[in-house]
Short mmCIF file of C-alpha atoms in Angstrom, two decimals:
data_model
loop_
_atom_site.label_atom_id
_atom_site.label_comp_id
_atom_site.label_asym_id
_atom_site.label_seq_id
_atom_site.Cartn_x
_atom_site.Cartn_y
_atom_site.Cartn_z
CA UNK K 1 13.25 15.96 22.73
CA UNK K 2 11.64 17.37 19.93
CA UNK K 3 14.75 19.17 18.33
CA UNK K 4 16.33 15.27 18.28
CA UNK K 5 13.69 14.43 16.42
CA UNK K 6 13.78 17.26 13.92
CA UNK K 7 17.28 16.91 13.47
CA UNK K 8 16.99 13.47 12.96
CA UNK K 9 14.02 13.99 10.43
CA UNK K 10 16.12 16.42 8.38
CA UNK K 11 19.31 13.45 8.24
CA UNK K 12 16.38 11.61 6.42
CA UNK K 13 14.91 12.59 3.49
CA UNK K 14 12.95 15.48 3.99
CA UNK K 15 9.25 15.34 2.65
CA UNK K 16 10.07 18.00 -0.10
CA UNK K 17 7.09 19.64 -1.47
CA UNK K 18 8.79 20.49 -4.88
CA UNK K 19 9.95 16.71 -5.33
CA UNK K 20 6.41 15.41 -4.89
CA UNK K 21 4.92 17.99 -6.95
CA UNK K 22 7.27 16.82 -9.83
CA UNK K 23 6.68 13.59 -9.51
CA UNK K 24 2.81 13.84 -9.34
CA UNK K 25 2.65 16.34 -12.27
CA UNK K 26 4.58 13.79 -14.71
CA UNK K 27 2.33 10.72 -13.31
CA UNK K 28 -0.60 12.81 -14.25
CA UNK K 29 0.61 14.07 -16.95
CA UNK K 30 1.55 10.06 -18.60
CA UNK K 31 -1.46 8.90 -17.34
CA UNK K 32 -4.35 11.54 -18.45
CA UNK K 33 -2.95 13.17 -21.80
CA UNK K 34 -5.65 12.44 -24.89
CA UNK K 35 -8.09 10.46 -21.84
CA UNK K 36 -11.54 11.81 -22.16
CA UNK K 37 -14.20 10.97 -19.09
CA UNK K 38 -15.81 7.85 -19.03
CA UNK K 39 -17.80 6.90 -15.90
CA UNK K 40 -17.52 3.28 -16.23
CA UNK K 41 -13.84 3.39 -16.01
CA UNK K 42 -12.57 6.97 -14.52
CA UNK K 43 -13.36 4.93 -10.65
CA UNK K 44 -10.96 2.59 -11.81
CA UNK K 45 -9.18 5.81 -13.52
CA UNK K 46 -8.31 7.34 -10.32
CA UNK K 47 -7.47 4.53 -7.81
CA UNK K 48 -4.84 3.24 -10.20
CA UNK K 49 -3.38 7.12 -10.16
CA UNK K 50 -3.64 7.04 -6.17
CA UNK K 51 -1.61 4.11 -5.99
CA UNK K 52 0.25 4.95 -8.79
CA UNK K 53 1.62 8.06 -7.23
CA UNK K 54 2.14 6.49 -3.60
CA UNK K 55 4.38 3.89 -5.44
CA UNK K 56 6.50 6.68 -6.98
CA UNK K 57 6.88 8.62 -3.48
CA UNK K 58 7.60 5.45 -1.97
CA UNK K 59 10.42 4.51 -4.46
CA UNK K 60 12.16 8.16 -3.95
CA UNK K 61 12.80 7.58 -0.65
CA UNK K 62 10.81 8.98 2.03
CA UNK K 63 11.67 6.44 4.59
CA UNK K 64 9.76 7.98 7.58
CA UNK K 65 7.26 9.09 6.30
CA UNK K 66 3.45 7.67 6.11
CA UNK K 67 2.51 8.90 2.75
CA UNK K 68 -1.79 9.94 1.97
CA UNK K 69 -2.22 10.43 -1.82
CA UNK K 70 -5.72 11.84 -2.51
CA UNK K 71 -6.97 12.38 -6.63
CA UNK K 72 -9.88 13.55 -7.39
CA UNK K 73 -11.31 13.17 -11.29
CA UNK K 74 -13.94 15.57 -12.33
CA UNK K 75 -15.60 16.01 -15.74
CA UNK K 76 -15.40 19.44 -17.30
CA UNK K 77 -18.97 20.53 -18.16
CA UNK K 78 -18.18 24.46 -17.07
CA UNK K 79 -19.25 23.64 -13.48
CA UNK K 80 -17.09 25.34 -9.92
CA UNK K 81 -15.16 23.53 -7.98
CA UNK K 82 -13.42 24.29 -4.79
CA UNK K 83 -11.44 21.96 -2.99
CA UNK K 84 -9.40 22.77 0.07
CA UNK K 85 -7.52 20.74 3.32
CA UNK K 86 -6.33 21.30 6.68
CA UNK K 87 -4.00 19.35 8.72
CA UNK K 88 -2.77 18.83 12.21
CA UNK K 89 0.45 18.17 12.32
CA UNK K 90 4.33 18.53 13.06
CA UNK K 91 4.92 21.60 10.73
CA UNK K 92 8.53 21.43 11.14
CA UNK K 93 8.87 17.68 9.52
CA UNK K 94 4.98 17.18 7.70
CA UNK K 95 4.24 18.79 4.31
CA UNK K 96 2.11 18.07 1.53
CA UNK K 97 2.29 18.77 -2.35
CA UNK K 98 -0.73 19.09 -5.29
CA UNK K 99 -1.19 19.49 -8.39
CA UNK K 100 -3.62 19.83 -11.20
CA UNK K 101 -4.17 18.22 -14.47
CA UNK K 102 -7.18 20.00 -17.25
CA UNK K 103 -7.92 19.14 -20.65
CA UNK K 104 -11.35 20.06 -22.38
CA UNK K 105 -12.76 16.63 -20.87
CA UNK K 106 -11.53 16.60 -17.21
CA UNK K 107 -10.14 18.04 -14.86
CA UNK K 108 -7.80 16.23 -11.98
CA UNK K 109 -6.34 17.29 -8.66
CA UNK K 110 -4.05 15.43 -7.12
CA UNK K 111 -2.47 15.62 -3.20
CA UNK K 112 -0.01 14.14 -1.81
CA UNK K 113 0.26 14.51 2.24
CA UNK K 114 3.87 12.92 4.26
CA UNK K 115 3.42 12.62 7.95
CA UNK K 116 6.98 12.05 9.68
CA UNK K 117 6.66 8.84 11.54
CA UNK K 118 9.10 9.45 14.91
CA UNK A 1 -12.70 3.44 -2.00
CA UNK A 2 -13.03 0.79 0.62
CA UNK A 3 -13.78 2.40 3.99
CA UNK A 4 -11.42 1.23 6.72
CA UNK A 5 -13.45 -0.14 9.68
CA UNK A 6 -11.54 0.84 12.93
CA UNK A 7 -10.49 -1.72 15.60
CA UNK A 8 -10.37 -1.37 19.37
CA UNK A 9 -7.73 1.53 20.16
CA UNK A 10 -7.91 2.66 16.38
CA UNK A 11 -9.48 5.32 14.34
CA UNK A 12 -12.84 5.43 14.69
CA UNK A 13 -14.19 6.10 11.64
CA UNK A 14 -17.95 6.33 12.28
CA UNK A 15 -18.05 8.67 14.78
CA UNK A 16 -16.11 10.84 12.89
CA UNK A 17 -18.39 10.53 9.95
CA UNK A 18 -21.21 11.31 12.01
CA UNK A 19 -19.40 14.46 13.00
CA UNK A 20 -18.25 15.51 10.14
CA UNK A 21 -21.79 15.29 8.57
CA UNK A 22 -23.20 17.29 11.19
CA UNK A 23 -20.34 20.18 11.09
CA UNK A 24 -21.52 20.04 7.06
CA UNK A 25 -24.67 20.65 7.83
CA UNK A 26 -24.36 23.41 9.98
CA UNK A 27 -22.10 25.18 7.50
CA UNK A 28 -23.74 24.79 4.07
CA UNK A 29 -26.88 22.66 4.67
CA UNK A 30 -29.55 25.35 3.63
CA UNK A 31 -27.07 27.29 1.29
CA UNK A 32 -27.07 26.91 -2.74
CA UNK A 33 -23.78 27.25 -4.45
CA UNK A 34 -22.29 30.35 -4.51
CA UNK A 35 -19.15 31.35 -6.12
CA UNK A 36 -18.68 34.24 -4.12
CA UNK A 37 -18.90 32.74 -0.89
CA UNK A 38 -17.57 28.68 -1.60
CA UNK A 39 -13.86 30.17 -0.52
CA UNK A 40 -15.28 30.51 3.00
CA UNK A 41 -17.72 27.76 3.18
CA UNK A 42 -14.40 25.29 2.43
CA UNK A 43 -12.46 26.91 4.80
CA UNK A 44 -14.78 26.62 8.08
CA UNK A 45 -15.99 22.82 7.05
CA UNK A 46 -11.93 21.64 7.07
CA UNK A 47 -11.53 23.79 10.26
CA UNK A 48 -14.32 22.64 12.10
CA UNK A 49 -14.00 19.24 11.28
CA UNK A 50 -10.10 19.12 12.39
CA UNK A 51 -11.52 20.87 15.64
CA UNK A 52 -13.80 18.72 16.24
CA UNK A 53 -10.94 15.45 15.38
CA UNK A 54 -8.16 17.30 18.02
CA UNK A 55 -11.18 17.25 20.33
CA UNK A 56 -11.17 13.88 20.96
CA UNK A 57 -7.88 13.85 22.16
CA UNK A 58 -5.95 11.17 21.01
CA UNK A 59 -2.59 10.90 19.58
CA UNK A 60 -3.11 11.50 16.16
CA UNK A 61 -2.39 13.46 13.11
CA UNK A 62 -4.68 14.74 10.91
CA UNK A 63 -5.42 15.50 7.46
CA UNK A 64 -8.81 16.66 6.24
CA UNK A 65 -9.41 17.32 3.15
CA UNK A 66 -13.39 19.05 1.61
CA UNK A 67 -14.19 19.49 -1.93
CA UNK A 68 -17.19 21.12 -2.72
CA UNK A 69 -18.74 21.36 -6.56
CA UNK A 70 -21.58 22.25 -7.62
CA UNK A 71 -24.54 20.42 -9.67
CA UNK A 72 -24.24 20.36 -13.01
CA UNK A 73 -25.08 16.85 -14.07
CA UNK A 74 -21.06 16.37 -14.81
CA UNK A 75 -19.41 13.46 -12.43
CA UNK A 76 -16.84 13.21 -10.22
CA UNK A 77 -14.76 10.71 -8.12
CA UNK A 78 -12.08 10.75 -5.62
CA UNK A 79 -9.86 7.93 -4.50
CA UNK A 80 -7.26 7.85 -2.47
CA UNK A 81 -4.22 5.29 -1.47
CA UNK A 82 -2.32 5.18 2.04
CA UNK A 83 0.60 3.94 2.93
CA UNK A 84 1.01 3.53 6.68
CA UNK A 85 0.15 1.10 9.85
CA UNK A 86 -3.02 -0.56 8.42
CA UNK A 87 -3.67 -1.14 12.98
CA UNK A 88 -3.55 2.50 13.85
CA UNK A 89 -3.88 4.99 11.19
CA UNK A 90 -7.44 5.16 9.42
CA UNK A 91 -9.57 7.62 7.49
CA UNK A 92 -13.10 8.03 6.71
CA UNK A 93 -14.58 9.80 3.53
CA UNK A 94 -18.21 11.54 4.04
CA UNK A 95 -20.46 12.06 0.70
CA UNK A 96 -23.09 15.44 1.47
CA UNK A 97 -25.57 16.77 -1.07
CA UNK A 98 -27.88 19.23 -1.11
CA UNK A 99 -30.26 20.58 -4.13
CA UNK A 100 -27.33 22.78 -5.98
CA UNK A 101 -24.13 20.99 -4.73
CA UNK A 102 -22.03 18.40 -3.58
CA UNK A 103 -19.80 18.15 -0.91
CA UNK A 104 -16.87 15.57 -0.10
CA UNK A 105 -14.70 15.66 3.40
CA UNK A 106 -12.27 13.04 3.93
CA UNK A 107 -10.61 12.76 6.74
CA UNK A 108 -7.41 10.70 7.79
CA UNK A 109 -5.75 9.87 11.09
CA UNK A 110 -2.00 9.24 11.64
CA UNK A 111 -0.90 8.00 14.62
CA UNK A 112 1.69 9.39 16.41
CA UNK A 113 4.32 6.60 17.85
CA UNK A 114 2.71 5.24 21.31
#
């Protein structure tokens, strides 16, 4: 049963890791060039990228897929960061795709996760 | 981010923030950042915690995701935006500090068709 749903996952769009990581890195890009960090506003900042990007992924036509879009906005003052994820899932139809936006103000990662929905 | 609060036969969000925050503790509670060493320290927190989700046996799929930074007076935020069945699926987002660093785990629950 499983290879019926593979097969059928791959007559679908396919959650392609390069796609989203296009996609992501020009919404970041847009949105963040010449933006320096402002408290008050980078909360607001970084919900209106999450939904920004799940729009996008929506729009290029994942149909099976339940999208997660995660971004994280930092402020550059020299400090390290790590950041990493693990995920249980259907390797043969799930994948995910990042990326990572830095000027000398902020920094911003941004993941996108696609969970094939049977 | 608003936290989704699970219904009956959902994702139950505040267990797994309680043991999420414990599996942090464990890992990096007495600890002080190191660069040497925050590689592994991310690594076991997302495994443990996605152990510890599979544990409870339901039919879900998971995604956890840790970030870990240390304190430097600078800020950060994460949001994130879903886009799946607002019944089933859930996620839950636990905020950890100690004296020389933060630590953020989110994790989110997919469920697999019934």
């Amino acid at each position: 049963m499983t290879s019926t749903l593979v097969r059928q996952a791959q007559e679908w769009s396919v959650f392609k890791a390069a796609v989203v990581k296009e996609c992501i890195h020009d919404i970041l890009r847009e949105q963040l060039s010449g933006v320096q960090y402002d408290p008050d506003e980078v909360g607001v900042l970084s919900r209106s990228l999450a939904d920004c990007i799940k729009d996008k992924l929506k729009d290029v036509g994942f149909d099976r897929y339940k999208l997660v879009v995660q971004v994280v906005i930092g402020e550059q003052r020299g400090e390290g960061v790590k950041m990493a994820a693990r995920c249980f899932w259907d390797a043969d139809t799930d994948s995910y795709a990042q990326d990572i936006f830095m000027n000398d103000s902020l920094f911003c990662v941004a993941a996108a996760f696609g969970s094939y929905f049977y | 981010m608003e936290e989704f609060s699970g219904e009956e036969g959902s994702f139950n969000s505040e267990e797994a923030s309680n043991s999420v925050k414990e599996c942090i503790q464990s890992i990096i509670g007495e600890e002080s950042y190191r660069q040497d060493t925050v590689n592994q320290w991310t690594a076991k927190i997302v495994e443990q915690a996605l152990t510890l989700m599979v544990k409870q046996t339901k039919s879900y799929k998971y995604i956890v995701s840790c970030a870990v930074m240390q304190k430097s007076g600078a800020g950060l935020h994460t949001a994130n935006s879903c886009y799946w069945d607002t019944v089933t699926d859930g996620s839950c987002t636990v905020k950890w500090e100690n004296r020389t660093m933060y630590c953020v785990v989110s994790v989110f629950a997919v469920a697999l068709t019934p």
